[in-house]
CSV table of C-alpha atoms in Angstrom, one decimal:
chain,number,residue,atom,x,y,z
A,559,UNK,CA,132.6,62.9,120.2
A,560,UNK,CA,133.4,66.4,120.5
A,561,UNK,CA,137.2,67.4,121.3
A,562,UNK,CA,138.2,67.4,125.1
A,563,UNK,CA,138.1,71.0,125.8
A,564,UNK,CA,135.3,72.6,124.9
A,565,UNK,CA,136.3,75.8,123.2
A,566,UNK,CA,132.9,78.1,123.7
A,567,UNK,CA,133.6,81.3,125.6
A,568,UNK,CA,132.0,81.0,128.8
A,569,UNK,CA,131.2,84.4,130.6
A,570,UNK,CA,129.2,85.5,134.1
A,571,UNK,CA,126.0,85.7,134.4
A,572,UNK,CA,126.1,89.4,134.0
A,573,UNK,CA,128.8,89.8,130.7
A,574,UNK,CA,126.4,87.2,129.2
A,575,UNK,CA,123.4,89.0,129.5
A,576,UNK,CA,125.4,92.3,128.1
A,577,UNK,CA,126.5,90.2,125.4
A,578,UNK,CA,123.2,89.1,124.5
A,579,UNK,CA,121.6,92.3,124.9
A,580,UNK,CA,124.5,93.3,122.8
A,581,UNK,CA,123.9,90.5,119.9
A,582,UNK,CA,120.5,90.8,119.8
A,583,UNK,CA,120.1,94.6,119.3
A,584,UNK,CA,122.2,94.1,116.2
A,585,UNK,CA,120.1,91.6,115.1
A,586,UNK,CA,116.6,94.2,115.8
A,587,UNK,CA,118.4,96.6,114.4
A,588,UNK,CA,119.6,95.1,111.0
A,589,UNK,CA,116.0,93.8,111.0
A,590,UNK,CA,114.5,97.0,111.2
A,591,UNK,CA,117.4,98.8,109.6
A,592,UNK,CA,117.2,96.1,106.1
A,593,UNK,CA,113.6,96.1,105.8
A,594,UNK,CA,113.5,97.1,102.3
A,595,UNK,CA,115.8,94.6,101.2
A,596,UNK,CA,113.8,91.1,101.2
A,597,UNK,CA,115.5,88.7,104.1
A,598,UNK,CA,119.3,90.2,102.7
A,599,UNK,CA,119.5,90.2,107.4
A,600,UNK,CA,122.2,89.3,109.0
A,601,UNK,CA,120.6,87.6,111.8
A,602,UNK,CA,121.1,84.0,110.8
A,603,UNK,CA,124.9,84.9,110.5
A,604,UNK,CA,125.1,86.3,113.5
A,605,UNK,CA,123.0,83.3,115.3
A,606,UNK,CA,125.2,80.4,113.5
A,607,UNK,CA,128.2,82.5,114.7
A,608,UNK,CA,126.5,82.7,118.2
A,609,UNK,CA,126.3,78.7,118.5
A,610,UNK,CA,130.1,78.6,117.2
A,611,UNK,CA,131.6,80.8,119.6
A,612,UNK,CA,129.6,80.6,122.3
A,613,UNK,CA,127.5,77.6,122.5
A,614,UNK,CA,124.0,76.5,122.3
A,615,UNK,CA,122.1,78.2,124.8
A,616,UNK,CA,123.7,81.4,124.0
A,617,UNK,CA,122.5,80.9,120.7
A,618,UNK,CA,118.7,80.2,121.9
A,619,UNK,CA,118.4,83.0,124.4
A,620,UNK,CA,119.9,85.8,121.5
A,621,UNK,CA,117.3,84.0,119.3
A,622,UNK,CA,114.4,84.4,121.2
A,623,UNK,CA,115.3,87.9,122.3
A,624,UNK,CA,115.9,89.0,118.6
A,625,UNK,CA,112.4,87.4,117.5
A,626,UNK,CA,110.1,88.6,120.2
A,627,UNK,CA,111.5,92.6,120.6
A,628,UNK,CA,111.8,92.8,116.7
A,629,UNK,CA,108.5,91.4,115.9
A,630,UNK,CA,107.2,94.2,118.3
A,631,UNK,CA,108.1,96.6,115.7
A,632,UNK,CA,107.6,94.0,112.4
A,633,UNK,CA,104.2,92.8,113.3
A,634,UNK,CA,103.5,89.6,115.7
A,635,UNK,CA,101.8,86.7,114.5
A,636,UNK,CA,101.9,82.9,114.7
A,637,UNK,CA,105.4,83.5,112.5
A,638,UNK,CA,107.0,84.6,115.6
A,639,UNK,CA,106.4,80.8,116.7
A,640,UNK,CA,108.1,79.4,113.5
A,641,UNK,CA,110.9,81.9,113.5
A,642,UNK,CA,111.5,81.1,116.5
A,643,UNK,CA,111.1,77.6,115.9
A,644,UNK,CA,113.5,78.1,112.4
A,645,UNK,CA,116.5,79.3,114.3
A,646,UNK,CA,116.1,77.0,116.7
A,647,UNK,CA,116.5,74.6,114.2
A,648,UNK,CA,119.7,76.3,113.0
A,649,UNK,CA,121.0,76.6,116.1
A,650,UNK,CA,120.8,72.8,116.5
A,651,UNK,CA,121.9,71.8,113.0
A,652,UNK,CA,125.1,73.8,113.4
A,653,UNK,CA,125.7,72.6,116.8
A,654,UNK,CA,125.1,69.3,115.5
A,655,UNK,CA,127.7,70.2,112.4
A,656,UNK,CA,129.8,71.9,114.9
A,657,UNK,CA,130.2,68.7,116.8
A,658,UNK,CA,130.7,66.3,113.7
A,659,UNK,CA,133.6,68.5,112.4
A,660,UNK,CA,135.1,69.7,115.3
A,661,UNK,CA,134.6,72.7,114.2
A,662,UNK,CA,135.8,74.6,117.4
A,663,UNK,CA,138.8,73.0,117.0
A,664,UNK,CA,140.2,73.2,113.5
A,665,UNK,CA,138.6,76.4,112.2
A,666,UNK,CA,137.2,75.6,108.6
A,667,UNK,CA,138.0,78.3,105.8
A,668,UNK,CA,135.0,80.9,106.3
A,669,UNK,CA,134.5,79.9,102.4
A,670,UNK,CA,133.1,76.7,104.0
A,671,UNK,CA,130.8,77.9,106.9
A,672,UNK,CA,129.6,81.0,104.8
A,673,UNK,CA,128.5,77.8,102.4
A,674,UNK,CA,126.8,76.2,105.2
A,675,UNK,CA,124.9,79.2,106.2
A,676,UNK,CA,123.7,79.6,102.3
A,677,UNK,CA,122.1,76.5,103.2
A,678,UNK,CA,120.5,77.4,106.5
A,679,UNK,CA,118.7,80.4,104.9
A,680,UNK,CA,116.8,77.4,102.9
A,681,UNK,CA,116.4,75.5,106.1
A,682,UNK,CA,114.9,78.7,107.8
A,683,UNK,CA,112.5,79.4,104.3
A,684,UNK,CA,111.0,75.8,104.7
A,685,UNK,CA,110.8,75.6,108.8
A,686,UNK,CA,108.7,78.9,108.7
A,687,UNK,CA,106.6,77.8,105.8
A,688,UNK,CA,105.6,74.9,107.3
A,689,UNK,CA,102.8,77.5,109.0
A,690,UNK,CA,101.1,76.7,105.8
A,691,UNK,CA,101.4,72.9,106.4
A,692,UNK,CA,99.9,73.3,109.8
A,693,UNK,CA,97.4,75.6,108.1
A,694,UNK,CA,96.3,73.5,105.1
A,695,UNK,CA,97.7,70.5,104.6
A,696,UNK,CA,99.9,69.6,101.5
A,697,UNK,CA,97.8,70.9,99.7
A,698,UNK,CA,98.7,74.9,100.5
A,699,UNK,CA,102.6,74.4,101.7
A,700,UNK,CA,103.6,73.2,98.3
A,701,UNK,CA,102.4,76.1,96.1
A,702,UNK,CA,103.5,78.2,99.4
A,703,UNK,CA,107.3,76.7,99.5
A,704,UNK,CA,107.3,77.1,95.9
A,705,UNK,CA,106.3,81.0,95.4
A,706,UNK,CA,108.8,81.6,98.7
A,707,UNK,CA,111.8,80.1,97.2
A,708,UNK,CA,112.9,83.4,95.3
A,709,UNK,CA,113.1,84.9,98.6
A,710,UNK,CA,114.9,81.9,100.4
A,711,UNK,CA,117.5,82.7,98.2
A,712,UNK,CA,117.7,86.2,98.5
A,713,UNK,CA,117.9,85.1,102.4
A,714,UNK,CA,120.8,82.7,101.4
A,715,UNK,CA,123.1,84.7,99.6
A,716,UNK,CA,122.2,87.1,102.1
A,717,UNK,CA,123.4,84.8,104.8
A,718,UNK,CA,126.6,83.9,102.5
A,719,UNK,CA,128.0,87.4,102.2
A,720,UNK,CA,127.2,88.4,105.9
A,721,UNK,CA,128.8,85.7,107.1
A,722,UNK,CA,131.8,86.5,105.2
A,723,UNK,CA,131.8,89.9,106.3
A,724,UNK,CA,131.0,88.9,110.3
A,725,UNK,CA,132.9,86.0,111.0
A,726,UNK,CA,136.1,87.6,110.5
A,727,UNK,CA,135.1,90.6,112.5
A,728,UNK,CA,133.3,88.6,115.9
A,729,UNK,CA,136.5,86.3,116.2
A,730,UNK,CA,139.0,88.9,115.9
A,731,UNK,CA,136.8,91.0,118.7
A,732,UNK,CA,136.3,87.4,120.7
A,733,UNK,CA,140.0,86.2,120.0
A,734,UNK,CA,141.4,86.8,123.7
A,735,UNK,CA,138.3,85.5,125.3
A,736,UNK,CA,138.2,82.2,122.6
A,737,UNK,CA,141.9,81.9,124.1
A,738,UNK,CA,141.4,82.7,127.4
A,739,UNK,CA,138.4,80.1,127.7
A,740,UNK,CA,140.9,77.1,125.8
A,741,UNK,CA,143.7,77.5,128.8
A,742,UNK,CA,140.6,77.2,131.3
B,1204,UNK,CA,127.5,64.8,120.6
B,1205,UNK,CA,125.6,66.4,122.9
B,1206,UNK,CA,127.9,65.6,126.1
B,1207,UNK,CA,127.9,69.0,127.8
B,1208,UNK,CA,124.6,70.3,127.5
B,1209,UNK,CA,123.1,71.9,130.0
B,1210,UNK,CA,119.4,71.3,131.5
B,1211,UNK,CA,117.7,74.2,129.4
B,1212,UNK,CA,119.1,73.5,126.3
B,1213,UNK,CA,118.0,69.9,126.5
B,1214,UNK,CA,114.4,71.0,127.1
B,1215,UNK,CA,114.8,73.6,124.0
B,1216,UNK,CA,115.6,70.4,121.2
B,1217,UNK,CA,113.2,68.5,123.1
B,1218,UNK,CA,110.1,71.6,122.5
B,1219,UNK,CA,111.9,71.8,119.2
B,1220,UNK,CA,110.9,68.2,118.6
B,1221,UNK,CA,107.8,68.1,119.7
B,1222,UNK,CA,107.1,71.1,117.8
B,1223,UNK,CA,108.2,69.8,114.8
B,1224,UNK,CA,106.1,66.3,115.6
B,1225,UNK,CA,103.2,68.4,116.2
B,1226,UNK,CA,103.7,70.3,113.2
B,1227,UNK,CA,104.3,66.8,110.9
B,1228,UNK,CA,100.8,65.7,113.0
B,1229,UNK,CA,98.9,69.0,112.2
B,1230,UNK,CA,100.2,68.9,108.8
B,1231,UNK,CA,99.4,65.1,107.3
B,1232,UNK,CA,96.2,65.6,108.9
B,1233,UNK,CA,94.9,68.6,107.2
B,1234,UNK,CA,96.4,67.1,104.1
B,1235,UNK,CA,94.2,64.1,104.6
B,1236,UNK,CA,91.2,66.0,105.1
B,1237,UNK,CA,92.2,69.7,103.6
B,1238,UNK,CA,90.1,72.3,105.8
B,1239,UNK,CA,91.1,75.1,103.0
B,1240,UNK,CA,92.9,73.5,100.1
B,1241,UNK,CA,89.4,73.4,98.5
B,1242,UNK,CA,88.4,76.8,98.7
B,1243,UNK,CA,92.1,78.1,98.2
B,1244,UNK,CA,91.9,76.3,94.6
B,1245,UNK,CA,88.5,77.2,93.9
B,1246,UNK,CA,89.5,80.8,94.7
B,1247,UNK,CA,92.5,80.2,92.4
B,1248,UNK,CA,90.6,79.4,89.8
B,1249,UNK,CA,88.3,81.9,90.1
B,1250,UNK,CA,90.9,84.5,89.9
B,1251,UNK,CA,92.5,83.0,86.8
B,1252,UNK,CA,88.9,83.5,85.0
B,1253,UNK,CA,88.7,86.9,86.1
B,1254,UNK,CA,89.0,88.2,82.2
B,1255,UNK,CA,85.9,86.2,81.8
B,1256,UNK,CA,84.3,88.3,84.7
B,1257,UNK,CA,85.2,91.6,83.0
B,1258,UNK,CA,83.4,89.9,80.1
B,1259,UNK,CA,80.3,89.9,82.0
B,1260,UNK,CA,80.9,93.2,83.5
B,1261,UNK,CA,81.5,94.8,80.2
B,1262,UNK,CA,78.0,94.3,78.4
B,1263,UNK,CA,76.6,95.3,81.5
B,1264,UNK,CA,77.7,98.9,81.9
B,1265,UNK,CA,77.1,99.5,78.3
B,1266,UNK,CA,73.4,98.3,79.1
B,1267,UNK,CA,73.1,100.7,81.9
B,1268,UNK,CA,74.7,103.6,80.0
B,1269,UNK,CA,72.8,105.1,77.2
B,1270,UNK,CA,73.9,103.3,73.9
B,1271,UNK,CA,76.1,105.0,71.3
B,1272,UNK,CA,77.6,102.8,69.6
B,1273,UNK,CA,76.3,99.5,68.9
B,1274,UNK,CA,78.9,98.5,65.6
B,1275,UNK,CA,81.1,96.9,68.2
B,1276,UNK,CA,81.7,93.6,67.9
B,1277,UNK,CA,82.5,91.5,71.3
B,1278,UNK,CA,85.1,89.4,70.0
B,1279,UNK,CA,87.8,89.5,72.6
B,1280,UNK,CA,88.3,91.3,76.0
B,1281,UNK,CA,90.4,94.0,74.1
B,1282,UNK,CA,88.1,94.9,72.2
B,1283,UNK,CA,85.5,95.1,75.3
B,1284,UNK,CA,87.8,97.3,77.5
B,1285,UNK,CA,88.0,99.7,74.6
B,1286,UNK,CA,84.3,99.4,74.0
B,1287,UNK,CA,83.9,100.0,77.9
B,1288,UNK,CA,86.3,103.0,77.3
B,1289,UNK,CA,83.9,104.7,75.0
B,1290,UNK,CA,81.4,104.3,76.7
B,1291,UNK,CA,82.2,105.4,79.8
B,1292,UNK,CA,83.3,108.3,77.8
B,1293,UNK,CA,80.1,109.0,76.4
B,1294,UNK,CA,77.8,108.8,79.5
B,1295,UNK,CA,78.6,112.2,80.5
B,1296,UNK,CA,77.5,113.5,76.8
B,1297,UNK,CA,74.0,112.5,77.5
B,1298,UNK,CA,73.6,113.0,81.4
B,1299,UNK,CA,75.1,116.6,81.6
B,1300,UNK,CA,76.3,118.9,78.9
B,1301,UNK,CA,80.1,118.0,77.9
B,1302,UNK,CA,82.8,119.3,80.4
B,1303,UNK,CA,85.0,120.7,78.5
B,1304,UNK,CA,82.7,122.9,77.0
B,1305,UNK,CA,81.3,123.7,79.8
B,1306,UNK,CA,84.5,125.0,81.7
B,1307,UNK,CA,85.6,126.9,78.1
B,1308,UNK,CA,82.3,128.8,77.9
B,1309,UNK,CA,82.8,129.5,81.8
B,1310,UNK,CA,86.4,130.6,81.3
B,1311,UNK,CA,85.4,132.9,77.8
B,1312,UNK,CA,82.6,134.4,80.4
B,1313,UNK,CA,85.2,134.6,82.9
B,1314,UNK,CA,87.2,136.8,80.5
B,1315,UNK,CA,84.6,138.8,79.8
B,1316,UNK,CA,83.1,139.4,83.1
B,1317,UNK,CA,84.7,138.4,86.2
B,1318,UNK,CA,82.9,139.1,88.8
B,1319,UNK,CA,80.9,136.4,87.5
B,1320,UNK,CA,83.8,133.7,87.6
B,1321,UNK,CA,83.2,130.5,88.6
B,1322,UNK,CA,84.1,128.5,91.3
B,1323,UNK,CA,85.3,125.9,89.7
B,1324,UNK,CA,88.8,125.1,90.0
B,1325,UNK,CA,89.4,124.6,85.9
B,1326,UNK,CA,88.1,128.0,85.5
B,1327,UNK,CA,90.3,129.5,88.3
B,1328,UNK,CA,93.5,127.7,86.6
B,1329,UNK,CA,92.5,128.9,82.9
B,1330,UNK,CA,91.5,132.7,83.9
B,1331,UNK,CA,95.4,133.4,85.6
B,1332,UNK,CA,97.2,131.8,82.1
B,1333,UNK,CA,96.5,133.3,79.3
B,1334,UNK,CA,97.1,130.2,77.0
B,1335,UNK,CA,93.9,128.5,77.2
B,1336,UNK,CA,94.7,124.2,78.0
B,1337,UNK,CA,92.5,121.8,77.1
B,1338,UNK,CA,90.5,121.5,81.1
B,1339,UNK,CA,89.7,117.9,80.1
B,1340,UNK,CA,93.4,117.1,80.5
B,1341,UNK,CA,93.6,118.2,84.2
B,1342,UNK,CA,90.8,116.0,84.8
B,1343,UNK,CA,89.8,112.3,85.2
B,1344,UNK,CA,86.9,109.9,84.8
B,1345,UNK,CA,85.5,107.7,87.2
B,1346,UNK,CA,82.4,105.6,86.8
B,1347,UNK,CA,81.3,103.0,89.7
B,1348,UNK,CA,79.0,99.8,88.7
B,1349,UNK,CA,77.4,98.1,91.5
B,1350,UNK,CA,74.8,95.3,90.1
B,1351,UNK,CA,73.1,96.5,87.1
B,1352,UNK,CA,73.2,100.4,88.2
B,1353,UNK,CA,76.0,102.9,88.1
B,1354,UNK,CA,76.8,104.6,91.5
B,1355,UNK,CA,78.5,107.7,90.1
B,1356,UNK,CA,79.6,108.3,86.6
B,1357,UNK,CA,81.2,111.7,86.4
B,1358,UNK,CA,84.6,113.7,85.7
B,1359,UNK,CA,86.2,115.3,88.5
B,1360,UNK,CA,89.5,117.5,88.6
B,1361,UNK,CA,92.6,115.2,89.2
B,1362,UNK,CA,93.8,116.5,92.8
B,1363,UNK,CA,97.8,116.4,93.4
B,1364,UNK,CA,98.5,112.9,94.6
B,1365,UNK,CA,95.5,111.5,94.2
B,1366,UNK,CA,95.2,107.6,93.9
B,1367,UNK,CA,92.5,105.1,92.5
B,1368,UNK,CA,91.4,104.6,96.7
B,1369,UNK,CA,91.5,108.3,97.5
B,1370,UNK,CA,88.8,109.9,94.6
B,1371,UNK,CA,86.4,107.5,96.0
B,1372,UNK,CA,86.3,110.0,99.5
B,1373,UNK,CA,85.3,112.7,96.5
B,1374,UNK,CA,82.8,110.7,95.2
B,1375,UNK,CA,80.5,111.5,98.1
B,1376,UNK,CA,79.8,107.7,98.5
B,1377,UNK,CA,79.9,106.1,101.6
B,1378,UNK,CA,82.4,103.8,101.7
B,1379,UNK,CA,84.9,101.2,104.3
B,1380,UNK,CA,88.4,99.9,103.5
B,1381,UNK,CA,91.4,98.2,105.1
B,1382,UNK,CA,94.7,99.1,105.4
B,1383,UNK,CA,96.3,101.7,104.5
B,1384,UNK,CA,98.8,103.2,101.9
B,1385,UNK,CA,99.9,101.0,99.5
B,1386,UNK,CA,97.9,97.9,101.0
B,1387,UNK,CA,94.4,99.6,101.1
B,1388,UNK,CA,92.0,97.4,100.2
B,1389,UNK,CA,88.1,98.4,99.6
B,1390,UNK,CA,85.4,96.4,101.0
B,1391,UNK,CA,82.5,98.3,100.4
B,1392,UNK,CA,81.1,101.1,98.7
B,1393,UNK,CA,77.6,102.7,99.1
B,1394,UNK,CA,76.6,99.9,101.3
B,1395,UNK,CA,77.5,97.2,98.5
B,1396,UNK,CA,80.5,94.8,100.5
B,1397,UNK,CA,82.4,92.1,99.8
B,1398,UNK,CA,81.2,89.0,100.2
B,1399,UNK,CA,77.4,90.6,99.7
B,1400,UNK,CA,76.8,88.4,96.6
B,1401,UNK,CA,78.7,85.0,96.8
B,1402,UNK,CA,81.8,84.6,98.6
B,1403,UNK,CA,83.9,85.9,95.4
B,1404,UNK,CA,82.2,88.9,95.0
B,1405,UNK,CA,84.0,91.7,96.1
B,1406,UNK,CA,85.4,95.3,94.3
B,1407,UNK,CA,88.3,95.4,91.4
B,1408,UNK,CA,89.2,99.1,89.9
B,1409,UNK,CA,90.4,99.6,86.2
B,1410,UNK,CA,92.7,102.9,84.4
B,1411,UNK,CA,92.0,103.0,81.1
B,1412,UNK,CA,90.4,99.8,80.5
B,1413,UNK,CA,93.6,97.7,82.4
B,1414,UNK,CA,93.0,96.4,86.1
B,1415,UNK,CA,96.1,97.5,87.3
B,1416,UNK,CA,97.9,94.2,90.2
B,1417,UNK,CA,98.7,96.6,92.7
B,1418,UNK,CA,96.7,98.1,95.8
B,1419,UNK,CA,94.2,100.9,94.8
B,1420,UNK,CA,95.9,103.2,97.4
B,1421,UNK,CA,99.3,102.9,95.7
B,1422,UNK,CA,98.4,103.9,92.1
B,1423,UNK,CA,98.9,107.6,91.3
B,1424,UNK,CA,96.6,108.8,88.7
B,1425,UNK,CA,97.6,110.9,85.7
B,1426,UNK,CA,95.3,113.7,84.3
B,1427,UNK,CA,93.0,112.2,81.6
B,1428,UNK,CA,92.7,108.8,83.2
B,1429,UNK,CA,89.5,106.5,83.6
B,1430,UNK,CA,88.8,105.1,86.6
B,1431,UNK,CA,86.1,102.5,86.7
B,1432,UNK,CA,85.2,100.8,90.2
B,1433,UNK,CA,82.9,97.6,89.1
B,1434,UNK,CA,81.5,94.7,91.5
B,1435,UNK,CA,82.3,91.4,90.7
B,1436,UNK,CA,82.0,88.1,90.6
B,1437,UNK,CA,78.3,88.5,91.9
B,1438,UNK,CA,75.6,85.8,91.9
């Protein structure tokens, strides 16, 4: 399905983990850094930018990493499972999207993906409510979706605008290696 | 799709499935037999009738406090908070002599004599300005109802900073909360918990007659307020 080449930068073993290390204290940091602004984070930006540019498993380990050492400072709880489990989700929806469009390839207007990631801060909103559905039943997910959805939004448009404002920024920094890993 | 994926990432989507599965299993189960949907409605409910509560709680203060006015009419729960205003007003008039007498006779004595100045603080604020302030402004007044007897009912000077949680350590009651800040919550006071009396029952805090939706640890008191701690939703 996908194109011939694959066009993810692939690093060492070492770079990666920098990178990673690199990604993921953003991520705490914005975490801990945006608290007072309800889910307005870049994180699910930066992780939908993660699978683009550098594939899936990238995109896992930066999510897991992000989750686990920022919930240290946020508070763990069984949400650390369905966060974890939401961007996994994510991760695997724009992958699949990725393949689909060839996404690699052509380079959609950032208009587009910054669209796609308004969605996934829904998608994330529902995944980690679903603790409720584990929980209770029907019964306590609905009214708990429902009184959530304000801040699912605030999490989308959150997602929109930080997407604008990163995607331009990680491929212009990732340009040479994005080029570098095409003539491999 | 998928071609050149590597061995971890397969097993990732595959925990994701299962974890979703599990989840979708978990989930239709407890929604064929809810383990708390009952209670959490019940709860609901009970929460939505808790102007029907302060209804109950009303009349029962004013029984406990000495009756001064009996031309009130309880019509609605406006009427009630103001009636439960006046009344906790006028329970100090009849247990002790009036503060703010009390503190302007100390302060005219002050002025007269000083050595025998008292040590309370009202009296201390009034004798170094020379314009004499009404002391009941800098004060509040706070009244706690358990079941069918009042804990404390007194003024008490308003401290800088003070919030609806922290006058209860001035109260000289014993009493254990949760949280902190803003998200204090109180579970007992002078032995009297949550949960004593049903599973409902519990403490609520009013200013001025209004049961204020925020934590009793984030609301800043102003001078002249009147703080009532009640019990409720007892058996």
């Amino acid at each position: 399905m996908s194109g011939t080449t694959s066009t993810t930068i692939k690093y060492r073993p070492v770079k990666e983990i920098a990178l990673i290390g690199l990604l993921s204290a953003f991520n705490i940091a914005s975490r801990i850094g945006l608290q007072a602004l309800p889910n307005v984070k870049p994180v699910t930006s930066i992780i939908i930018l993660s699978v683009i540019l550098f594939g899936l498993s990238f995109a896992f380990k930066v999510t897991v990493v992000t989750t686990v050492v920022s919930n240290i400072f946020l508070g763990m709880g069984i949400w650390t499972f369905f966060q974890i489990l939401a961007w996994f989700v994510i991760c695997i929806l724009t992958e699949i999207l990725v393949d689909l469009f060839h996404i690699r390839e052509n380079k959609p207007h950032y208009v587009l993906m910054a669209c796609f990631s308004f969605v996934m801060g829904y998608v994330f909103g529902f995944v980690v409510s679903l603790d409720q559905f584990v929980i209770g039943g029907l019964g306590l997910f609905i009214p708990y979706y429902v009184g959530g959805l304000l801040f699912d939004t605030f999490h989308a448009v959150g997602n929109f605008f930080f997407y604008l404002m990163l995607a331009p920024i990680l491929y212009k920094i990732f340009e040479k290696d994005l080029k570098k890993s095409e003539q491999n | 799709m998928f071609k050149k994926i590597d061995q971890k990432t397969k097993l990732v989507i595959v925990f994701v499935i299962i974890a979703l599965i599990a989840i979708g299993g978990v989930g239709i189960y407890h929604s064929v037999h809810p383990p708390v949907k009952v209670e959490v409605k019940t709860e609901k409910k009970k929460v939505s009738k808790k102007k029907a509560v302060e209804k109950e709680v009303a009349p029962k203060i004013e029984a406990n406090t000495p009756k001064t006015d009996t031309s009130t009419k309880p019509t609605n729960t406006q009427e009630q908070s103001t009636q439960l205003k006046q009344a906790t007003q006028t329970t100090p008039s009849t247990k002790k002599t009036p503060v703010p007498q009390k503190t302007q006779t100390s302060t005219s004595q002050a002025a007269r004599k000083p050595e025998v100045a008292q040590t309370k603080q009202e009296a201390a604020v009034t004798q170094s300005q020379p314009v004499k302030q009404e002391p009941s402004e800098e004060q509040i007044h706070v009244t706690i109802t358990g079941i069918n007897e009042n804990f404390y009912n007194s003024d008490m000077p308003l401290k800088e900073g003070a919030t609806a949680y922290s006058i209860l350590s001035e109260t000289g009651l014993s009493y254990k909360k949760t949280g902190f800040g803003s998200a204090t919550y109180v579970r007992a006071i002078n032995g009297l918990a949550e949960k004593d009396h049903g599973p409902l029952s519990g403490w609520m805090y009013k200013v001025n007659g209004v049961a204020p939706n925020i934590s009793a640890g984030g609301y800043k008191l102003k001078k002249g307020d009147q703080v009532v701690w009640y019990y409720v939703n007892y058996n």
